[in-house]
Amino acid sequence: MRAGTCKSCGAAIVWIPTPGGKAMPCDAAPAYYIAKPKSGSKRIVTPNGEVLACEYTEDPHRATGTGFIPHWATCPQADRHRRRKNG
Ligand SMILES: [Zn+2]
């Protein structure tokens, strides 16, 4: 896992390697999530690089585990992520 900075908004991010060989830019702060494979409206990247459908939670007792929120979900400049191919 590699630390970095979002080129669009300057936020601290981490690059999580995925099984497909790419790296996902995610918010640096880990988040608790509840896995909901069928109904989850949010996405979480696990430390293994798997992307799961989930809901976020603040309650460690209800959480399935901790993961990282994809930065494009929280970046105020997310439009730029979509437009730029080589970031
Ligand atoms: Zn950003």
PDB file of N, CA and C and ligand atoms in Angstrom:
ATOM      1  N   MET A   1       0.847  -1.195   0.000  1.00  0.00           N
ATOM      2  CA  MET A   1       0.000   0.000   0.000  1.00  0.00           C
ATOM      3  C   MET A   1       0.880   1.242   0.000  1.00  0.00           C
ATOM      4  N   ARG A   2       0.542   2.175  -0.864  1.00  0.00           N
ATOM      5  CA  ARG A   2       1.403   3.323  -1.092  1.00  0.00           C
ATOM      6  C   ARG A   2       0.625   4.590  -0.737  1.00  0.00           C
ATOM      7  N   ALA A   3       1.230   5.492  -0.002  1.00  0.00           N
ATOM      8  CA  ALA A   3       0.566   6.737   0.366  1.00  0.00           C
ATOM      9  C   ALA A   3       0.773   7.766  -0.733  1.00  0.00           C
ATOM     10  N   GLY A   4      -0.157   8.675  -0.856  1.00  0.00           N
ATOM     11  CA  GLY A   4      -0.027   9.698  -1.878  1.00  0.00           C
ATOM     12  C   GLY A   4      -0.934  10.863  -1.577  1.00  0.00           C
ATOM     13  N   THR A   5      -1.057  11.726  -2.555  1.00  0.00           N
ATOM     14  CA  THR A   5      -1.899  12.910  -2.427  1.00  0.00           C
ATOM     15  C   THR A   5      -2.749  13.020  -3.677  1.00  0.00           C
ATOM     16  N   CYS A   6      -4.032  13.308  -3.491  1.00  0.00           N
ATOM     17  CA  CYS A   6      -4.901  13.493  -4.652  1.00  0.00           C
ATOM     18  C   CYS A   6      -4.448  14.723  -5.432  1.00  0.00           C
ATOM     19  N   LYS A   7      -4.237  14.538  -6.741  1.00  0.00           N
ATOM     20  CA  LYS A   7      -3.778  15.662  -7.551  1.00  0.00           C
ATOM     21  C   LYS A   7      -4.871  16.703  -7.727  1.00  0.00           C
ATOM     22  N   SER A   8      -6.115  16.304  -7.554  1.00  0.00           N
ATOM     23  CA  SER A   8      -7.229  17.229  -7.765  1.00  0.00           C
ATOM     24  C   SER A   8      -7.515  18.085  -6.548  1.00  0.00           C
ATOM     25  N   CYS A   9      -7.610  17.463  -5.374  1.00  0.00           N
ATOM     26  CA  CYS A   9      -8.051  18.206  -4.195  1.00  0.00           C
ATOM     27  C   CYS A   9      -7.003  18.253  -3.088  1.00  0.00           C
ATOM     28  N   GLY A  10      -5.896  17.544  -3.218  1.00  0.00           N
ATOM     29  CA  GLY A  10      -4.837  17.610  -2.222  1.00  0.00           C
ATOM     30  C   GLY A  10      -5.046  16.728  -1.011  1.00  0.00           C
ATOM     31  N   ALA A  11      -6.101  15.914  -1.003  1.00  0.00           N
ATOM     32  CA  ALA A  11      -6.365  15.052   0.152  1.00  0.00           C
ATOM     33  C   ALA A  11      -5.318  13.942   0.243  1.00  0.00           C
ATOM     34  N   ALA A  12      -5.095  13.472   1.479  1.00  0.00           N
ATOM     35  CA  ALA A  12      -4.212  12.327   1.685  1.00  0.00           C
ATOM     36  C   ALA A  12      -4.937  11.063   1.224  1.00  0.00           C
ATOM     37  N   ILE A  13      -4.296  10.298   0.371  1.00  0.00           N
ATOM     38  CA  ILE A  13      -4.899   9.063  -0.128  1.00  0.00           C
ATOM     39  C   ILE A  13      -3.891   7.924  -0.020  1.00  0.00           C
ATOM     40  N   VAL A  14      -4.415   6.697  -0.137  1.00  0.00           N
ATOM     41  CA  VAL A  14      -3.547   5.535  -0.239  1.00  0.00           C
ATOM     42  C   VAL A  14      -3.931   4.783  -1.510  1.00  0.00           C
ATOM     43  N   TRP A  15      -2.954   4.155  -2.121  1.00  0.00           N
ATOM     44  CA  TRP A  15      -3.187   3.356  -3.323  1.00  0.00           C
ATOM     45  C   TRP A  15      -3.244   1.895  -2.893  1.00  0.00           C
ATOM     46  N   ILE A  16      -4.396   1.262  -3.059  1.00  0.00           N
ATOM     47  CA  ILE A  16      -4.553  -0.134  -2.658  1.00  0.00           C
ATOM     48  C   ILE A  16      -4.450  -1.005  -3.899  1.00  0.00           C
ATOM     49  N   PRO A  17      -3.481  -1.910  -3.950  1.00  0.00           N
ATOM     50  CA  PRO A  17      -3.355  -2.792  -5.117  1.00  0.00           C
ATOM     51  C   PRO A  17      -4.540  -3.760  -5.169  1.00  0.00           C
ATOM     52  N   THR A  18      -5.115  -3.942  -6.347  1.00  0.00           N
ATOM     53  CA  THR A  18      -6.234  -4.872  -6.511  1.00  0.00           C
ATOM     54  C   THR A  18      -5.723  -6.163  -7.132  1.00  0.00           C
ATOM     55  N   PRO A  19      -6.524  -7.253  -7.002  1.00  0.00           N
ATOM     56  CA  PRO A  19      -6.103  -8.528  -7.603  1.00  0.00           C
ATOM     57  C   PRO A  19      -5.897  -8.403  -9.115  1.00  0.00           C
ATOM     58  N   GLY A  20      -6.543  -7.451  -9.754  1.00  0.00           N
ATOM     59  CA  GLY A  20      -6.395  -7.272 -11.197  1.00  0.00           C
ATOM     60  C   GLY A  20      -5.121  -6.564 -11.592  1.00  0.00           C
ATOM     61  N   GLY A  21      -4.307  -6.170 -10.618  1.00  0.00           N
ATOM     62  CA  GLY A  21      -3.023  -5.560 -10.938  1.00  0.00           C
ATOM     63  C   GLY A  21      -3.052  -4.047 -11.006  1.00  0.00           C
ATOM     64  N   LYS A  22      -4.215  -3.441 -10.737  1.00  0.00           N
ATOM     65  CA  LYS A  22      -4.274  -1.982 -10.714  1.00  0.00           C
ATOM     66  C   LYS A  22      -4.187  -1.505  -9.272  1.00  0.00           C
ATOM     67  N   ALA A  23      -4.189  -0.208  -9.093  1.00  0.00           N
ATOM     68  CA  ALA A  23      -4.210   0.344  -7.739  1.00  0.00           C
ATOM     69  C   ALA A  23      -5.351   1.337  -7.665  1.00  0.00           C
ATOM     70  N   MET A  24      -6.112   1.250  -6.574  1.00  0.00           N
ATOM     71  CA  MET A  24      -7.271   2.123  -6.377  1.00  0.00           C
ATOM     72  C   MET A  24      -6.901   3.242  -5.429  1.00  0.00           C
ATOM     73  N   PRO A  25      -7.121   4.492  -5.821  1.00  0.00           N
ATOM     74  CA  PRO A  25      -6.904   5.592  -4.878  1.00  0.00           C
ATOM     75  C   PRO A  25      -8.048   5.644  -3.866  1.00  0.00           C
ATOM     76  N   CYS A  26      -7.713   5.578  -2.590  1.00  0.00           N
ATOM     77  CA  CYS A  26      -8.725   5.565  -1.537  1.00  0.00           C
ATOM     78  C   CYS A  26      -8.374   6.596  -0.477  1.00  0.00           C
ATOM     79  N   ASP A  27      -9.393   7.018   0.280  1.00  0.00           N
ATOM     80  CA  ASP A  27      -9.138   7.918   1.399  1.00  0.00           C
ATOM     81  C   ASP A  27      -8.165   7.252   2.370  1.00  0.00           C
ATOM     82  N   ALA A  28      -7.235   8.044   2.911  1.00  0.00           N
ATOM     83  CA  ALA A  28      -6.185   7.481   3.764  1.00  0.00           C
ATOM     84  C   ALA A  28      -6.735   6.926   5.064  1.00  0.00           C
ATOM     85  N   ALA A  29      -7.826   7.497   5.561  1.00  0.00           N
ATOM     86  CA  ALA A  29      -8.372   7.045   6.848  1.00  0.00           C
ATOM     87  C   ALA A  29      -9.246   5.809   6.637  1.00  0.00           C
ATOM     88  N   PRO A  30      -8.948   4.705   7.337  1.00  0.00           N
ATOM     89  CA  PRO A  30      -9.784   3.513   7.204  1.00  0.00           C
ATOM     90  C   PRO A  30     -11.189   3.782   7.740  1.00  0.00           C
ATOM     91  N   ALA A  31     -12.163   3.039   7.218  1.00  0.00           N
ATOM     92  CA  ALA A  31     -13.553   3.206   7.648  1.00  0.00           C
ATOM     93  C   ALA A  31     -14.137   1.841   7.992  1.00  0.00           C
ATOM     94  N   TYR A  32     -15.069   1.828   8.952  1.00  0.00           N
ATOM     95  CA  TYR A  32     -15.799   0.608   9.248  1.00  0.00           C
ATOM     96  C   TYR A  32     -16.897   0.429   8.210  1.00  0.00           C
ATOM     97  N   TYR A  33     -17.123  -0.821   7.819  1.00  0.00           N
ATOM     98  CA  TYR A  33     -18.188  -1.082   6.856  1.00  0.00           C
ATOM     99  C   TYR A  33     -18.974  -2.323   7.268  1.00  0.00           C
ATOM    100  N   ILE A  34     -20.205  -2.381   6.781  1.00  0.00           N
ATOM    101  CA  ILE A  34     -21.040  -3.574   6.918  1.00  0.00           C
ATOM    102  C   ILE A  34     -21.236  -4.105   5.508  1.00  0.00           C
ATOM    103  N   ALA A  35     -20.734  -5.308   5.232  1.00  0.00           N
ATOM    104  CA  ALA A  35     -20.840  -5.878   3.886  1.00  0.00           C
ATOM    105  C   ALA A  35     -22.300  -6.168   3.552  1.00  0.00           C
ATOM    106  N   LYS A  36     -22.752  -5.681   2.398  1.00  0.00           N
ATOM    107  CA  LYS A  36     -24.109  -5.951   1.916  1.00  0.00           C
ATOM    108  C   LYS A  36     -24.023  -6.231   0.424  1.00  0.00           C
ATOM    109  N   PRO A  37     -23.661  -7.478   0.080  1.00  0.00           N
ATOM    110  CA  PRO A  37     -23.366  -7.789  -1.318  1.00  0.00           C
ATOM    111  C   PRO A  37     -24.515  -7.465  -2.275  1.00  0.00           C
ATOM    112  N   LYS A  38     -25.764  -7.573  -1.810  1.00  0.00           N
ATOM    113  CA  LYS A  38     -26.884  -7.350  -2.730  1.00  0.00           C
ATOM    114  C   LYS A  38     -27.464  -5.950  -2.638  1.00  0.00           C
ATOM    115  N   SER A  39     -27.490  -5.375  -1.425  1.00  0.00           N
ATOM    116  CA  SER A  39     -28.228  -4.125  -1.262  1.00  0.00           C
ATOM    117  C   SER A  39     -27.333  -2.927  -0.959  1.00  0.00           C
ATOM    118  N   GLY A  40     -26.035  -3.158  -0.807  1.00  0.00           N
ATOM    119  CA  GLY A  40     -25.171  -2.040  -0.431  1.00  0.00           C
ATOM    120  C   GLY A  40     -25.098  -0.989  -1.519  1.00  0.00           C
ATOM    121  N   SER A  41     -25.249   0.280  -1.128  1.00  0.00           N
ATOM    122  CA  SER A  41     -25.201   1.356  -2.118  1.00  0.00           C
ATOM    123  C   SER A  41     -23.830   2.009  -2.146  1.00  0.00           C
ATOM    124  N   LYS A  42     -22.980   1.661  -1.185  1.00  0.00           N
ATOM    125  CA  LYS A  42     -21.647   2.247  -1.122  1.00  0.00           C
ATOM    126  C   LYS A  42     -20.622   1.192  -1.524  1.00  0.00           C
ATOM    127  N   ARG A  43     -19.400   1.632  -1.731  1.00  0.00           N
ATOM    128  CA  ARG A  43     -18.321   0.715  -2.069  1.00  0.00           C
ATOM    129  C   ARG A  43     -17.196   0.879  -1.060  1.00  0.00           C
ATOM    130  N   ILE A  44     -16.563  -0.253  -0.730  1.00  0.00           N
ATOM    131  CA  ILE A  44     -15.404  -0.225   0.152  1.00  0.00           C
ATOM    132  C   ILE A  44     -14.316  -1.073  -0.496  1.00  0.00           C
ATOM    133  N   VAL A  45     -13.072  -0.675  -0.341  1.00  0.00           N
ATOM    134  CA  VAL A  45     -11.951  -1.477  -0.820  1.00  0.00           C
ATOM    135  C   VAL A  45     -11.298  -2.104   0.405  1.00  0.00           C
ATOM    136  N   THR A  46     -11.251  -3.432   0.439  1.00  0.00           N
ATOM    137  CA  THR A  46     -10.652  -4.107   1.581  1.00  0.00           C
ATOM    138  C   THR A  46      -9.131  -4.005   1.474  1.00  0.00           C
ATOM    139  N   PRO A  47      -8.423  -4.262   2.588  1.00  0.00           N
ATOM    140  CA  PRO A  47      -6.955  -4.223   2.508  1.00  0.00           C
ATOM    141  C   PRO A  47      -6.385  -5.206   1.481  1.00  0.00           C
ATOM    142  N   ASN A  48      -7.162  -6.222   1.072  1.00  0.00           N
ATOM    143  CA  ASN A  48      -6.728  -7.152   0.015  1.00  0.00           C
ATOM    144  C   ASN A  48      -6.945  -6.606  -1.383  1.00  0.00           C
ATOM    145  N   GLY A  49      -7.621  -5.451  -1.494  1.00  0.00           N
ATOM    146  CA  GLY A  49      -7.888  -4.891  -2.804  1.00  0.00           C
ATOM    147  C   GLY A  49      -9.210  -5.325  -3.407  1.00  0.00           C
ATOM    148  N   GLU A  50     -10.047  -6.026  -2.632  1.00  0.00           N
ATOM    149  CA  GLU A  50     -11.364  -6.394  -3.127  1.00  0.00           C
ATOM    150  C   GLU A  50     -12.322  -5.224  -2.961  1.00  0.00           C
ATOM    151  N   VAL A  51     -13.183  -5.016  -3.959  1.00  0.00           N
ATOM    152  CA  VAL A  51     -14.182  -3.962  -3.862  1.00  0.00           C
ATOM    153  C   VAL A  51     -15.513  -4.616  -3.511  1.00  0.00           C
ATOM    154  N   LEU A  52     -16.105  -4.195  -2.385  1.00  0.00           N
ATOM    155  CA  LEU A  52     -17.341  -4.799  -1.902  1.00  0.00           C
ATOM    156  C   LEU A  52     -18.458  -3.766  -1.850  1.00  0.00           C
ATOM    157  N   ALA A  53     -19.693  -4.238  -2.100  1.00  0.00           N
ATOM    158  CA  ALA A  53     -20.867  -3.410  -1.853  1.00  0.00           C
ATOM    159  C   ALA A  53     -21.146  -3.438  -0.356  1.00  0.00           C
ATOM    160  N   CYS A  54     -21.453  -2.288   0.197  1.00  0.00           N
ATOM    161  CA  CYS A  54     -21.575  -2.201   1.652  1.00  0.00           C
ATOM    162  C   CYS A  54     -22.338  -0.950   2.033  1.00  0.00           C
ATOM    163  N   GLU A  55     -22.505  -0.787   3.329  1.00  0.00           N
ATOM    164  CA  GLU A  55     -22.884   0.503   3.914  1.00  0.00           C
ATOM    165  C   GLU A  55     -21.778   0.856   4.892  1.00  0.00           C
ATOM    166  N   TYR A  56     -21.530   2.143   5.066  1.00  0.00           N
ATOM    167  CA  TYR A  56     -20.533   2.558   6.042  1.00  0.00           C
ATOM    168  C   TYR A  56     -21.181   2.629   7.416  1.00  0.00           C
ATOM    169  N   THR A  57     -20.381   2.455   8.453  1.00  0.00           N
ATOM    170  CA  THR A  57     -20.899   2.574   9.814  1.00  0.00           C
ATOM    171  C   THR A  57     -19.820   3.173  10.695  1.00  0.00           C
ATOM    172  N   GLU A  58     -20.247   3.770  11.791  1.00  0.00           N
ATOM    173  CA  GLU A  58     -19.293   4.282  12.769  1.00  0.00           C
ATOM    174  C   GLU A  58     -19.153   3.313  13.927  1.00  0.00           C
ATOM    175  N   ASP A  59     -19.964   2.251  13.924  1.00  0.00           N
ATOM    176  CA  ASP A  59     -20.059   1.358  15.070  1.00  0.00           C
ATOM    177  C   ASP A  59     -19.218   0.104  14.852  1.00  0.00           C
ATOM    178  N   PRO A  60     -18.069   0.003  15.546  1.00  0.00           N
ATOM    179  CA  PRO A  60     -17.180  -1.152  15.333  1.00  0.00           C
ATOM    180  C   PRO A  60     -17.846  -2.480  15.656  1.00  0.00           C
ATOM    181  N   HIS A  61     -18.856  -2.471  16.521  1.00  0.00           N
ATOM    182  CA  HIS A  61     -19.499  -3.728  16.908  1.00  0.00           C
ATOM    183  C   HIS A  61     -20.404  -4.271  15.812  1.00  0.00           C
ATOM    184  N   ARG A  62     -20.938  -3.410  14.978  1.00  0.00           N
ATOM    185  CA  ARG A  62     -21.792  -3.852  13.877  1.00  0.00           C
ATOM    186  C   ARG A  62     -20.989  -4.074  12.600  1.00  0.00           C
ATOM    187  N   ALA A  63     -19.764  -3.583  12.560  1.00  0.00           N
ATOM    188  CA  ALA A  63     -19.001  -3.595  11.315  1.00  0.00           C
ATOM    189  C   ALA A  63     -18.541  -5.000  10.942  1.00  0.00           C
ATOM    190  N   THR A  64     -18.511  -5.267   9.634  1.00  0.00           N
ATOM    191  CA  THR A  64     -17.921  -6.496   9.109  1.00  0.00           C
ATOM    192  C   THR A  64     -16.400  -6.420   9.199  1.00  0.00           C
ATOM    193  N   GLY A  65     -15.866  -5.239   9.039  1.00  0.00           N
ATOM    194  CA  GLY A  65     -14.423  -5.063   9.081  1.00  0.00           C
ATOM    195  C   GLY A  65     -14.081  -3.626   8.748  1.00  0.00           C
ATOM    196  N   THR A  66     -12.800  -3.374   8.559  1.00  0.00           N
ATOM    197  CA  THR A  66     -12.381  -2.043   8.140  1.00  0.00           C
ATOM    198  C   THR A  66     -11.819  -2.114   6.732  1.00  0.00           C
ATOM    199  N   GLY A  67     -12.060  -1.068   5.998  1.00  0.00           N
ATOM    200  CA  GLY A  67     -11.555  -0.987   4.636  1.00  0.00           C
ATOM    201  C   GLY A  67     -11.335   0.469   4.301  1.00  0.00           C
ATOM    202  N   PHE A  68     -11.216   0.731   3.017  1.00  0.00           N
ATOM    203  CA  PHE A  68     -10.911   2.086   2.575  1.00  0.00           C
ATOM    204  C   PHE A  68     -11.959   2.553   1.570  1.00  0.00           C
ATOM    205  N   ILE A  69     -12.404   3.788   1.752  1.00  0.00           N
ATOM    206  CA  ILE A  69     -13.431   4.347   0.876  1.00  0.00           C
ATOM    207  C   ILE A  69     -12.754   4.848  -0.397  1.00  0.00           C
ATOM    208  N   PRO A  70     -13.228   4.400  -1.572  1.00  0.00           N
ATOM    209  CA  PRO A  70     -12.627   4.875  -2.827  1.00  0.00           C
ATOM    210  C   PRO A  70     -12.647   6.402  -2.874  1.00  0.00           C
ATOM    211  N   HIS A  71     -11.525   6.994  -3.226  1.00  0.00           N
ATOM    212  CA  HIS A  71     -11.447   8.454  -3.149  1.00  0.00           C
ATOM    213  C   HIS A  71     -12.390   9.138  -4.121  1.00  0.00           C
ATOM    214  N   TRP A  72     -12.711   8.481  -5.239  1.00  0.00           N
ATOM    215  CA  TRP A  72     -13.627   9.139  -6.178  1.00  0.00           C
ATOM    216  C   TRP A  72     -15.020   9.305  -5.585  1.00  0.00           C
ATOM    217  N   ALA A  73     -15.319   8.569  -4.501  1.00  0.00           N
ATOM    218  CA  ALA A  73     -16.623   8.719  -3.858  1.00  0.00           C
ATOM    219  C   ALA A  73     -16.675   9.960  -2.981  1.00  0.00           C
ATOM    220  N   THR A  74     -15.519  10.442  -2.538  1.00  0.00           N
ATOM    221  CA  THR A  74     -15.511  11.561  -1.604  1.00  0.00           C
ATOM    222  C   THR A  74     -14.808  12.791  -2.169  1.00  0.00           C
ATOM    223  N   CYS A  75     -14.107  12.651  -3.279  1.00  0.00           N
ATOM    224  CA  CYS A  75     -13.317  13.772  -3.806  1.00  0.00           C
ATOM    225  C   CYS A  75     -14.235  14.884  -4.302  1.00  0.00           C
ATOM    226  N   PRO A  76     -14.000  16.112  -3.821  1.00  0.00           N
ATOM    227  CA  PRO A  76     -14.819  17.221  -4.323  1.00  0.00           C
ATOM    228  C   PRO A  76     -14.556  17.503  -5.801  1.00  0.00           C
ATOM    229  N   GLN A  77     -13.455  16.988  -6.328  1.00  0.00           N
ATOM    230  CA  GLN A  77     -13.114  17.201  -7.736  1.00  0.00           C
ATOM    231  C   GLN A  77     -13.313  15.915  -8.536  1.00  0.00           C
ATOM    232  N   ALA A  78     -14.284  15.087  -8.139  1.00  0.00           N
ATOM    233  CA  ALA A  78     -14.428  13.768  -8.752  1.00  0.00           C
ATOM    234  C   ALA A  78     -14.617  13.838 -10.259  1.00  0.00           C
ATOM    235  N   ASP A  79     -15.207  14.903 -10.763  1.00  0.00           N
ATOM    236  CA  ASP A  79     -15.402  15.027 -12.205  1.00  0.00           C
ATOM    237  C   ASP A  79     -14.089  14.921 -12.962  1.00  0.00           C
ATOM    238  N   ARG A  80     -13.050  15.474 -12.375  1.00  0.00           N
ATOM    239  CA  ARG A  80     -11.750  15.440 -13.047  1.00  0.00           C
ATOM    240  C   ARG A  80     -11.197  14.038 -13.123  1.00  0.00           C
ATOM    241  N   HIS A  81     -11.510  13.208 -12.092  1.00  0.00           N
ATOM    242  CA  HIS A  81     -11.035  11.835 -12.136  1.00  0.00           C
ATOM    243  C   HIS A  81     -11.600  11.115 -13.349  1.00  0.00           C
ATOM    244  N   ARG A  82     -12.852  11.446 -13.680  1.00  0.00           N
ATOM    245  CA  ARG A  82     -13.488  10.763 -14.797  1.00  0.00           C
ATOM    246  C   ARG A  82     -12.930  11.239 -16.126  1.00  0.00           C
ATOM    247  N   ARG A  83     -12.627  12.533 -16.204  1.00  0.00           N
ATOM    248  CA  ARG A  83     -12.190  13.068 -17.481  1.00  0.00           C
ATOM    249  C   ARG A  83     -10.752  12.683 -17.818  1.00  0.00           C
ATOM    250  N   ARG A  84      -9.907  12.633 -16.777  1.00  0.00           N
ATOM    251  CA  ARG A  84      -8.485  12.367 -17.033  1.00  0.00           C
ATOM    252  C   ARG A  84      -8.233  10.876 -17.126  1.00  0.00           C
ATOM    253  N   LYS A  85      -7.546  10.474 -18.154  1.00  0.00           N
ATOM    254  CA  LYS A  85      -7.244   9.059 -18.288  1.00  0.00           C
ATOM    255  C   LYS A  85      -5.891   8.718 -17.664  1.00  0.00           C
ATOM    256  N   ASN A  86      -4.961   9.634 -17.732  1.00  0.00           N
ATOM    257  CA  ASN A  86      -3.642   9.374 -17.159  1.00  0.00           C
ATOM    258  C   ASN A  86      -3.447  10.233 -15.924  1.00  0.00           C
ATOM    259  N   GLY A  87      -3.803   9.698 -14.783  1.00  0.00           N
ATOM    260  CA  GLY A  87      -3.679  10.497 -13.584  1.00  0.00           C
ATOM    261  C   GLY A  87      -2.577   9.955 -12.768  1.00  0.00           C
TER     262      GLY A  87
HETATM  263 ZN    ZN B   1      -9.453  14.354  -4.524  1.00  0.00          ZN
END
